[in-house]
Short mmCIF file of N, CA and C in Angstrom, two decimals:
data_model
loop_
_atom_site.label_atom_id
_atom_site.label_comp_id
_atom_site.label_asym_id
_atom_site.label_seq_id
_atom_site.Cartn_x
_atom_site.Cartn_y
_atom_site.Cartn_z
N UNK A 1 16.85 40.50 -7.23
CA UNK A 1 16.06 41.71 -7.11
C UNK A 1 16.52 42.75 -8.13
N UNK A 2 17.82 42.85 -8.35
CA UNK A 2 18.38 43.81 -9.28
C UNK A 2 17.92 43.51 -10.71
N UNK A 3 17.85 42.22 -11.06
CA UNK A 3 17.42 41.82 -12.40
C UNK A 3 15.96 42.21 -12.65
N UNK A 4 15.13 42.10 -11.64
CA UNK A 4 13.71 42.46 -11.78
C UNK A 4 13.57 43.95 -12.04
N UNK A 5 14.32 44.76 -11.33
CA UNK A 5 14.27 46.21 -11.52
C UNK A 5 14.73 46.56 -12.94
N UNK A 6 15.81 45.93 -13.41
CA UNK A 6 16.29 46.19 -14.78
C UNK A 6 15.26 45.75 -15.83
N UNK A 7 14.62 44.62 -15.59
CA UNK A 7 13.61 44.12 -16.52
C UNK A 7 12.42 45.09 -16.58
N UNK A 8 11.99 45.59 -15.44
CA UNK A 8 10.88 46.55 -15.41
C UNK A 8 11.27 47.86 -16.10
N UNK A 9 12.47 48.33 -15.85
CA UNK A 9 12.93 49.57 -16.49
C UNK A 9 13.00 49.39 -18.01
N UNK A 10 13.49 48.26 -18.47
CA UNK A 10 13.58 47.99 -19.90
C UNK A 10 12.19 47.92 -20.52
N UNK A 11 11.25 47.30 -19.83
CA UNK A 11 9.88 47.20 -20.32
C UNK A 11 9.23 48.57 -20.42
N UNK A 12 9.39 49.39 -19.40
CA UNK A 12 8.82 50.74 -19.41
C UNK A 12 9.45 51.57 -20.52
N UNK A 13 10.75 51.47 -20.68
CA UNK A 13 11.44 52.21 -21.74
C UNK A 13 10.94 51.76 -23.11
N UNK A 14 10.81 50.47 -23.30
CA UNK A 14 10.30 49.94 -24.56
C UNK A 14 8.90 50.42 -24.86
N UNK A 15 8.03 50.43 -23.85
CA UNK A 15 6.66 50.90 -24.05
C UNK A 15 6.62 52.39 -24.39
N UNK A 16 7.43 53.18 -23.71
CA UNK A 16 7.48 54.62 -24.00
C UNK A 16 7.94 54.85 -25.43
N UNK A 17 8.97 54.16 -25.85
CA UNK A 17 9.45 54.30 -27.23
C UNK A 17 8.42 53.84 -28.24
N UNK A 18 7.75 52.75 -27.93
CA UNK A 18 6.74 52.21 -28.84
C UNK A 18 5.58 53.19 -29.02
N UNK A 19 5.07 53.74 -27.96
CA UNK A 19 3.92 54.64 -28.05
C UNK A 19 4.29 56.04 -28.54
N UNK A 20 5.54 56.40 -28.48
CA UNK A 20 5.93 57.72 -28.97
C UNK A 20 6.37 57.69 -30.42
N UNK A 21 6.43 56.53 -31.04
CA UNK A 21 6.85 56.41 -32.44
C UNK A 21 5.78 56.98 -33.36
N UNK A 22 6.18 57.89 -34.25
CA UNK A 22 5.25 58.50 -35.20
C UNK A 22 5.16 57.62 -36.43
N UNK A 23 3.97 57.13 -36.73
CA UNK A 23 3.81 56.24 -37.87
C UNK A 23 3.45 56.98 -39.14
N UNK A 24 3.01 58.20 -39.05
CA UNK A 24 2.59 58.95 -40.22
C UNK A 24 3.73 59.78 -40.76
N UNK A 25 3.87 59.79 -42.09
CA UNK A 25 4.89 60.62 -42.72
C UNK A 25 4.25 61.79 -43.44
N UNK A 26 2.96 62.06 -43.17
CA UNK A 26 2.26 63.16 -43.80
C UNK A 26 2.69 64.46 -43.14
N UNK A 27 3.08 65.47 -43.91
CA UNK A 27 3.48 66.74 -43.33
C UNK A 27 2.32 67.36 -42.54
N UNK A 28 2.66 68.14 -41.55
CA UNK A 28 1.65 68.78 -40.70
C UNK A 28 0.71 69.68 -41.50
N UNK A 29 1.20 70.28 -42.59
CA UNK A 29 0.38 71.21 -43.36
C UNK A 29 -0.74 70.53 -44.11
N UNK A 30 -0.69 69.21 -44.29
CA UNK A 30 -1.75 68.50 -44.99
C UNK A 30 -2.57 67.66 -44.03
N UNK A 31 -2.82 68.18 -42.86
CA UNK A 31 -3.55 67.41 -41.86
C UNK A 31 -5.05 67.50 -42.04
N UNK A 32 -5.55 68.11 -43.10
CA UNK A 32 -6.99 68.23 -43.32
C UNK A 32 -7.50 67.01 -44.07
N UNK A 33 -7.37 65.84 -43.46
CA UNK A 33 -7.84 64.62 -44.08
C UNK A 33 -9.20 64.25 -43.51
N UNK A 34 -10.08 63.77 -44.38
CA UNK A 34 -11.39 63.33 -43.93
C UNK A 34 -11.34 61.82 -43.79
N UNK A 35 -11.63 61.30 -42.62
CA UNK A 35 -11.59 59.87 -42.40
C UNK A 35 -12.87 59.22 -42.89
N UNK A 36 -12.74 58.07 -43.54
CA UNK A 36 -13.86 57.28 -43.99
C UNK A 36 -13.93 56.07 -43.07
N UNK A 37 -14.82 56.09 -42.06
CA UNK A 37 -14.82 55.00 -41.08
C UNK A 37 -15.17 53.65 -41.70
N UNK A 38 -15.88 53.62 -42.81
CA UNK A 38 -16.26 52.33 -43.38
C UNK A 38 -15.07 51.61 -43.99
N UNK A 39 -14.07 52.34 -44.48
CA UNK A 39 -12.93 51.69 -45.10
C UNK A 39 -11.73 51.62 -44.17
N UNK A 40 -11.71 52.42 -43.13
CA UNK A 40 -10.57 52.44 -42.23
C UNK A 40 -9.38 53.17 -42.82
N UNK A 41 -9.60 53.96 -43.87
CA UNK A 41 -8.53 54.66 -44.56
C UNK A 41 -8.90 56.12 -44.66
N UNK A 42 -7.93 57.01 -44.42
CA UNK A 42 -8.18 58.43 -44.57
C UNK A 42 -8.17 58.78 -46.05
N UNK A 43 -9.09 59.64 -46.46
CA UNK A 43 -9.16 60.04 -47.85
C UNK A 43 -8.85 61.52 -47.96
N UNK A 44 -8.27 61.91 -49.08
CA UNK A 44 -7.94 63.30 -49.33
C UNK A 44 -9.14 63.97 -49.99
N UNK A 45 -9.70 65.03 -49.39
CA UNK A 45 -10.85 65.68 -49.99
C UNK A 45 -10.46 66.42 -51.26
N UNK A 46 -11.43 66.54 -52.20
CA UNK A 46 -11.20 67.28 -53.42
C UNK A 46 -11.06 68.75 -53.10
N UNK A 47 -10.17 69.41 -53.84
CA UNK A 47 -10.01 70.85 -53.63
C UNK A 47 -10.84 71.64 -54.62
N UNK A 48 -11.13 71.06 -55.77
CA UNK A 48 -11.99 71.73 -56.74
C UNK A 48 -13.04 70.76 -57.22
N UNK A 49 -14.22 71.26 -57.45
CA UNK A 49 -15.30 70.43 -57.94
C UNK A 49 -15.31 70.49 -59.46
N UNK A 50 -15.21 69.32 -60.09
CA UNK A 50 -15.28 69.27 -61.53
C UNK A 50 -16.36 68.29 -61.93
N UNK A 51 -17.09 68.62 -62.95
CA UNK A 51 -18.13 67.75 -63.44
C UNK A 51 -17.75 67.31 -64.84
N UNK A 52 -17.75 66.00 -65.10
CA UNK A 52 -17.39 65.55 -66.43
C UNK A 52 -18.38 66.05 -67.46
N UNK A 53 -17.88 66.46 -68.61
CA UNK A 53 -18.71 66.96 -69.69
C UNK A 53 -19.09 65.82 -70.60
N UNK A 54 -20.35 65.78 -71.02
CA UNK A 54 -20.79 64.70 -71.90
C UNK A 54 -20.44 64.98 -73.34
N UNK A 55 -20.08 66.23 -73.67
CA UNK A 55 -19.76 66.55 -75.04
C UNK A 55 -18.26 66.47 -75.33
N UNK A 56 -17.49 65.98 -74.37
CA UNK A 56 -16.04 65.91 -74.54
C UNK A 56 -15.70 64.86 -75.57
N UNK A 57 -14.74 65.20 -76.40
CA UNK A 57 -14.27 64.27 -77.42
C UNK A 57 -13.14 63.45 -76.84
N UNK A 58 -13.30 62.13 -76.83
CA UNK A 58 -12.24 61.29 -76.29
C UNK A 58 -11.88 60.22 -77.30
N UNK A 59 -10.61 59.96 -77.35
CA UNK A 59 -10.11 58.83 -78.12
C UNK A 59 -8.79 58.45 -77.51
N UNK A 60 -8.39 57.24 -77.75
CA UNK A 60 -7.12 56.84 -77.16
C UNK A 60 -6.37 55.96 -78.13
N UNK A 61 -5.09 55.96 -77.93
CA UNK A 61 -4.22 55.08 -78.69
C UNK A 61 -3.13 54.65 -77.76
N UNK A 62 -2.60 53.46 -77.96
CA UNK A 62 -1.54 53.04 -77.06
C UNK A 62 -0.47 52.33 -77.86
N UNK A 63 0.71 52.31 -77.30
CA UNK A 63 1.81 51.63 -77.94
C UNK A 63 1.77 50.17 -77.55
N UNK A 64 2.57 49.36 -78.19
CA UNK A 64 2.53 47.93 -77.95
C UNK A 64 2.95 47.55 -76.54
N UNK A 65 3.77 48.37 -75.88
CA UNK A 65 4.18 48.01 -74.53
C UNK A 65 3.22 48.55 -73.48
N UNK A 66 2.20 49.29 -73.88
CA UNK A 66 1.20 49.79 -72.95
C UNK A 66 1.71 50.89 -72.06
N UNK A 67 2.85 51.49 -72.38
CA UNK A 67 3.41 52.47 -71.46
C UNK A 67 2.92 53.88 -71.72
N UNK A 68 2.37 54.13 -72.92
CA UNK A 68 1.87 55.47 -73.17
C UNK A 68 0.56 55.41 -73.93
N UNK A 69 -0.28 56.37 -73.67
CA UNK A 69 -1.52 56.58 -74.40
C UNK A 69 -1.75 58.06 -74.42
N UNK A 70 -2.49 58.52 -75.39
CA UNK A 70 -2.75 59.95 -75.42
C UNK A 70 -4.14 60.20 -75.94
N UNK A 71 -4.67 61.35 -75.58
CA UNK A 71 -5.97 61.77 -76.07
C UNK A 71 -5.83 62.31 -77.48
N UNK A 72 -6.95 62.53 -78.15
CA UNK A 72 -6.90 63.05 -79.51
C UNK A 72 -6.48 64.51 -79.50
N UNK A 73 -6.06 65.01 -80.66
CA UNK A 73 -5.58 66.39 -80.72
C UNK A 73 -6.70 67.38 -80.46
N UNK A 74 -7.96 66.97 -80.66
CA UNK A 74 -9.09 67.86 -80.42
C UNK A 74 -9.67 67.72 -79.02
N UNK A 75 -9.00 66.99 -78.14
CA UNK A 75 -9.53 66.77 -76.80
C UNK A 75 -9.45 68.05 -75.98
N UNK A 76 -10.35 68.14 -75.03
CA UNK A 76 -10.41 69.33 -74.19
C UNK A 76 -9.38 69.25 -73.06
N UNK A 77 -8.87 70.41 -72.70
CA UNK A 77 -8.02 70.54 -71.53
C UNK A 77 -8.72 71.49 -70.58
N UNK A 78 -8.90 71.05 -69.34
CA UNK A 78 -9.63 71.88 -68.39
C UNK A 78 -8.67 72.64 -67.48
N UNK A 79 -9.24 73.35 -66.53
CA UNK A 79 -8.42 74.11 -65.59
C UNK A 79 -7.56 73.19 -64.72
N UNK A 80 -7.92 71.91 -64.61
CA UNK A 80 -7.10 70.98 -63.84
C UNK A 80 -5.83 70.60 -64.58
N UNK A 81 -5.78 70.94 -65.89
CA UNK A 81 -4.60 70.65 -66.67
C UNK A 81 -4.61 69.27 -67.29
N UNK A 82 -5.68 68.49 -67.08
CA UNK A 82 -5.75 67.15 -67.64
C UNK A 82 -6.49 67.18 -68.97
N UNK A 83 -5.92 66.54 -69.97
CA UNK A 83 -6.52 66.46 -71.29
C UNK A 83 -7.36 65.19 -71.36
N UNK A 84 -8.56 65.30 -71.92
CA UNK A 84 -9.45 64.16 -72.03
C UNK A 84 -8.80 63.03 -72.82
N UNK A 85 -9.02 61.81 -72.38
CA UNK A 85 -8.49 60.63 -73.05
C UNK A 85 -8.24 59.52 -72.06
N UNK A 86 -7.64 58.45 -72.56
CA UNK A 86 -7.28 57.31 -71.72
C UNK A 86 -5.76 57.22 -71.70
N UNK A 87 -5.19 57.10 -70.51
CA UNK A 87 -3.74 57.12 -70.34
C UNK A 87 -3.31 55.93 -69.50
N UNK A 88 -2.31 55.23 -69.97
CA UNK A 88 -1.78 54.06 -69.25
C UNK A 88 -0.40 54.41 -68.73
N UNK A 89 -0.25 54.31 -67.42
CA UNK A 89 1.03 54.62 -66.80
C UNK A 89 2.04 53.51 -67.02
N UNK A 90 3.30 53.85 -66.83
CA UNK A 90 4.36 52.84 -66.92
C UNK A 90 4.16 51.82 -65.80
N UNK A 91 4.43 50.57 -66.08
CA UNK A 91 4.34 49.54 -65.06
C UNK A 91 5.44 49.77 -64.03
N UNK A 92 5.06 49.78 -62.77
CA UNK A 92 6.03 49.97 -61.69
C UNK A 92 6.35 48.61 -61.09
N UNK A 93 7.61 48.25 -61.10
CA UNK A 93 8.01 46.96 -60.56
C UNK A 93 8.07 47.03 -59.04
N UNK A 94 7.44 46.05 -58.40
CA UNK A 94 7.46 45.95 -56.94
C UNK A 94 8.10 44.61 -56.58
N UNK A 95 8.28 44.40 -55.32
CA UNK A 95 8.88 43.16 -54.83
C UNK A 95 8.07 41.93 -55.25
N UNK A 96 6.74 42.10 -55.37
CA UNK A 96 5.87 40.96 -55.66
C UNK A 96 5.37 40.94 -57.10
N UNK A 97 5.77 41.92 -57.90
CA UNK A 97 5.36 41.95 -59.29
C UNK A 97 4.99 43.36 -59.72
N UNK A 98 4.80 43.56 -61.03
CA UNK A 98 4.51 44.90 -61.54
C UNK A 98 3.08 45.36 -61.25
N UNK A 99 2.92 46.68 -61.14
CA UNK A 99 1.61 47.30 -60.97
C UNK A 99 1.49 48.36 -62.06
N UNK A 100 0.37 48.35 -62.77
CA UNK A 100 0.15 49.33 -63.84
C UNK A 100 -1.25 49.90 -63.71
N UNK A 101 -1.36 51.21 -63.88
CA UNK A 101 -2.63 51.92 -63.72
C UNK A 101 -3.02 52.58 -65.04
N UNK A 102 -4.31 52.53 -65.36
CA UNK A 102 -4.85 53.20 -66.54
C UNK A 102 -5.97 54.12 -66.08
N UNK A 103 -5.92 55.39 -66.49
CA UNK A 103 -6.96 56.35 -66.10
C UNK A 103 -7.70 56.83 -67.33
N UNK A 104 -8.96 57.18 -67.13
CA UNK A 104 -9.77 57.81 -68.17
C UNK A 104 -10.13 59.20 -67.67
N UNK A 105 -9.81 60.20 -68.48
CA UNK A 105 -10.10 61.59 -68.14
C UNK A 105 -11.21 62.08 -69.05
N UNK A 106 -12.23 62.65 -68.47
CA UNK A 106 -13.35 63.22 -69.22
C UNK A 106 -13.74 64.52 -68.57
N UNK A 107 -13.84 65.57 -69.35
CA UNK A 107 -14.17 66.88 -68.79
C UNK A 107 -13.07 67.39 -67.88
N UNK A 108 -11.86 66.94 -68.07
CA UNK A 108 -10.74 67.38 -67.26
C UNK A 108 -10.64 66.70 -65.91
N UNK A 109 -11.50 65.69 -65.66
CA UNK A 109 -11.49 65.00 -64.37
C UNK A 109 -11.27 63.50 -64.59
N UNK A 110 -10.65 62.86 -63.63
CA UNK A 110 -10.46 61.42 -63.69
C UNK A 110 -11.82 60.79 -63.42
N UNK A 111 -12.34 60.07 -64.41
CA UNK A 111 -13.67 59.47 -64.27
C UNK A 111 -13.61 57.96 -64.06
N UNK A 112 -12.50 57.34 -64.46
CA UNK A 112 -12.39 55.89 -64.32
C UNK A 112 -10.93 55.53 -64.12
N UNK A 113 -10.70 54.50 -63.30
CA UNK A 113 -9.35 54.00 -63.06
C UNK A 113 -9.39 52.48 -63.19
N UNK A 114 -8.50 51.94 -63.97
CA UNK A 114 -8.36 50.49 -64.13
C UNK A 114 -6.95 50.10 -63.72
N UNK A 115 -6.80 48.89 -63.25
CA UNK A 115 -5.48 48.37 -62.88
C UNK A 115 -5.29 47.08 -63.68
N UNK A 116 -4.79 47.21 -64.92
CA UNK A 116 -4.66 46.03 -65.77
C UNK A 116 -3.57 45.05 -65.34
N UNK A 117 -2.62 45.52 -64.54
CA UNK A 117 -1.52 44.65 -64.14
C UNK A 117 -1.22 44.87 -62.66
N UNK A 118 -1.24 43.78 -61.90
CA UNK A 118 -0.92 43.84 -60.48
C UNK A 118 -0.51 42.45 -60.01
N UNK A 119 0.19 42.35 -58.88
CA UNK A 119 0.63 41.04 -58.40
C UNK A 119 -0.58 40.15 -58.09
N UNK A 120 -0.59 38.96 -58.68
CA UNK A 120 -1.71 38.03 -58.44
C UNK A 120 -1.25 36.58 -58.53
N UNK A 121 0.04 36.35 -58.36
CA UNK A 121 0.59 35.00 -58.49
C UNK A 121 0.10 34.06 -57.39
N UNK A 122 0.16 34.52 -56.15
CA UNK A 122 -0.21 33.64 -55.03
C UNK A 122 -1.59 34.02 -54.50
N UNK A 123 -2.13 33.14 -53.71
CA UNK A 123 -3.41 33.40 -53.06
C UNK A 123 -3.33 34.60 -52.14
N UNK A 124 -2.18 34.78 -51.51
CA UNK A 124 -1.98 35.92 -50.62
C UNK A 124 -1.99 37.23 -51.41
N UNK A 125 -1.33 37.24 -52.59
CA UNK A 125 -1.36 38.42 -53.46
C UNK A 125 -2.80 38.76 -53.84
N UNK A 126 -3.55 37.75 -54.22
CA UNK A 126 -4.94 37.96 -54.63
C UNK A 126 -5.77 38.50 -53.47
N UNK A 127 -5.56 37.97 -52.28
CA UNK A 127 -6.30 38.41 -51.10
C UNK A 127 -5.98 39.87 -50.77
N UNK A 128 -4.72 40.22 -50.77
CA UNK A 128 -4.30 41.59 -50.45
C UNK A 128 -4.83 42.57 -51.48
N UNK A 129 -4.63 42.26 -52.76
CA UNK A 129 -5.00 43.19 -53.81
C UNK A 129 -6.50 43.29 -54.06
N UNK A 130 -7.25 42.25 -53.73
CA UNK A 130 -8.71 42.34 -53.86
C UNK A 130 -9.28 43.32 -52.83
N UNK A 131 -8.55 43.54 -51.76
CA UNK A 131 -8.97 44.51 -50.74
C UNK A 131 -8.38 45.89 -51.01
N UNK A 132 -7.11 45.93 -51.43
CA UNK A 132 -6.40 47.21 -51.56
C UNK A 132 -6.76 47.98 -52.82
N UNK A 133 -6.86 47.32 -53.96
CA UNK A 133 -7.05 48.03 -55.22
C UNK A 133 -8.36 48.83 -55.27
N UNK A 134 -9.50 48.28 -54.82
CA UNK A 134 -10.72 49.10 -54.83
C UNK A 134 -10.59 50.37 -53.98
N UNK A 135 -9.88 50.29 -52.87
CA UNK A 135 -9.68 51.46 -52.01
C UNK A 135 -8.83 52.49 -52.74
N UNK A 136 -7.75 52.04 -53.37
CA UNK A 136 -6.87 52.96 -54.10
C UNK A 136 -7.60 53.61 -55.28
N UNK A 137 -8.40 52.84 -56.00
CA UNK A 137 -9.15 53.37 -57.14
C UNK A 137 -10.15 54.42 -56.66
N UNK A 138 -10.88 54.11 -55.59
CA UNK A 138 -11.88 55.04 -55.05
C UNK A 138 -11.21 56.35 -54.61
N UNK A 139 -10.09 56.24 -53.93
CA UNK A 139 -9.39 57.44 -53.47
C UNK A 139 -8.83 58.26 -54.62
N UNK A 140 -8.41 57.59 -55.70
CA UNK A 140 -7.89 58.31 -56.86
C UNK A 140 -8.98 59.17 -57.48
N UNK A 141 -10.16 58.61 -57.65
CA UNK A 141 -11.27 59.36 -58.25
C UNK A 141 -11.68 60.51 -57.33
N UNK A 142 -11.65 60.29 -56.03
CA UNK A 142 -11.99 61.34 -55.09
C UNK A 142 -10.93 62.44 -55.05
N UNK A 143 -9.66 62.07 -55.02
CA UNK A 143 -8.58 63.04 -54.88
C UNK A 143 -8.23 63.73 -56.19
N UNK A 144 -8.52 63.08 -57.32
CA UNK A 144 -8.17 63.61 -58.64
C UNK A 144 -6.67 63.87 -58.76
N UNK A 145 -5.88 63.07 -58.08
CA UNK A 145 -4.42 63.20 -58.13
C UNK A 145 -3.79 61.89 -57.66
N UNK A 146 -2.48 61.85 -57.63
CA UNK A 146 -1.76 60.68 -57.13
C UNK A 146 -1.53 60.78 -55.63
N UNK A 147 -2.06 61.81 -54.99
CA UNK A 147 -1.89 61.99 -53.55
C UNK A 147 -2.95 61.18 -52.81
N UNK A 148 -2.81 59.85 -52.86
CA UNK A 148 -3.73 58.96 -52.17
C UNK A 148 -2.96 58.24 -51.07
N UNK A 149 -3.68 57.90 -50.02
CA UNK A 149 -3.05 57.21 -48.90
C UNK A 149 -2.73 55.77 -49.27
N UNK A 150 -1.67 55.26 -48.70
CA UNK A 150 -1.31 53.87 -48.91
C UNK A 150 -2.23 53.00 -48.07
N UNK A 151 -2.48 51.80 -48.54
CA UNK A 151 -3.35 50.86 -47.83
C UNK A 151 -2.50 49.99 -46.92
N UNK A 152 -2.87 49.95 -45.66
CA UNK A 152 -2.14 49.14 -44.69
C UNK A 152 -2.17 47.67 -45.10
N UNK A 153 -1.02 47.03 -45.07
CA UNK A 153 -0.93 45.63 -45.45
C UNK A 153 -0.67 45.43 -46.94
N UNK A 154 -0.71 46.52 -47.72
CA UNK A 154 -0.47 46.45 -49.16
C UNK A 154 0.51 47.54 -49.56
N UNK A 155 1.58 47.66 -48.81
CA UNK A 155 2.54 48.73 -49.01
C UNK A 155 3.19 48.68 -50.38
N UNK A 156 3.62 47.51 -50.81
CA UNK A 156 4.29 47.41 -52.11
C UNK A 156 3.33 47.71 -53.25
N UNK A 157 2.12 47.17 -53.18
CA UNK A 157 1.12 47.45 -54.21
C UNK A 157 0.78 48.93 -54.21
N UNK A 158 0.60 49.53 -53.05
CA UNK A 158 0.26 50.95 -52.95
C UNK A 158 1.35 51.82 -53.55
N UNK A 159 2.59 51.49 -53.27
CA UNK A 159 3.72 52.26 -53.80
C UNK A 159 3.78 52.15 -55.32
N UNK A 160 3.65 50.93 -55.83
CA UNK A 160 3.65 50.73 -57.28
C UNK A 160 2.47 51.41 -57.95
N UNK A 161 1.31 51.36 -57.31
CA UNK A 161 0.10 52.00 -57.83
C UNK A 161 0.31 53.50 -57.96
N UNK A 162 0.82 54.12 -56.90
CA UNK A 162 1.03 55.57 -56.92
C UNK A 162 2.06 55.97 -57.98
N UNK A 163 3.10 55.18 -58.16
CA UNK A 163 4.12 55.47 -59.16
C UNK A 163 3.54 55.40 -60.57
N UNK A 164 2.80 54.34 -60.86
CA UNK A 164 2.19 54.18 -62.18
C UNK A 164 1.11 55.23 -62.41
N UNK A 165 0.33 55.54 -61.38
CA UNK A 165 -0.70 56.58 -61.49
C UNK A 165 -0.08 57.93 -61.82
N UNK A 166 1.03 58.25 -61.17
CA UNK A 166 1.70 59.53 -61.46
C UNK A 166 2.19 59.56 -62.90
N UNK A 167 2.66 58.44 -63.41
CA UNK A 167 3.10 58.36 -64.80
C UNK A 167 1.93 58.63 -65.75
N UNK A 168 0.77 58.06 -65.46
CA UNK A 168 -0.42 58.30 -66.30
C UNK A 168 -0.87 59.75 -66.21
N UNK A 169 -0.82 60.33 -65.02
CA UNK A 169 -1.20 61.74 -64.85
C UNK A 169 -0.25 62.67 -65.60
N UNK A 170 1.04 62.33 -65.59
CA UNK A 170 2.02 63.13 -66.33
C UNK A 170 1.70 63.13 -67.82
N UNK A 171 1.27 62.00 -68.34
CA UNK A 171 0.89 61.91 -69.75
C UNK A 171 -0.35 62.74 -70.03
N UNK A 172 -1.30 62.73 -69.09
CA UNK A 172 -2.55 63.47 -69.28
C UNK A 172 -2.31 64.98 -69.24
N UNK A 173 -1.24 65.40 -68.60
CA UNK A 173 -0.92 66.84 -68.52
C UNK A 173 -0.03 67.28 -69.67
N UNK A 174 0.57 66.37 -70.38
CA UNK A 174 1.52 66.72 -71.45
C UNK A 174 0.81 67.29 -72.67
#
């Protein structure tokens, strides 16, 4: 009888601890997230509306290792601080392979995001990244920053993506 009582107490304690565990590491001050029910991922709303300019001058150049690119000297810089051009972030090494992000800035806004390098060795890598990368790209264009939510089940890819994206954004602001 004593063992049953201990087993029940341990189960109740375990359930209380399980349900009280906070899974989010987002600070309370950034709780204004808009949920996208179709993707199952919270997205960060834009704080400023920017419209890409069609008269913006863009050109790009990259080094042989693909770690840097810059816009032309006559490229526009907008109030967002981003200079028009194409920028390739440094490849971020993850447990399953490198992740590298390339952004295109036009009119001071991120208009396109490419992921030229990501883990794709195994079928599982391909399955995870075929689901995660489109979500990360969509959120990047919406957020216009590296402050995008990680995709559940693709933690390593999400971390590498955000690191490489921040590297590309740093280049666009330089």
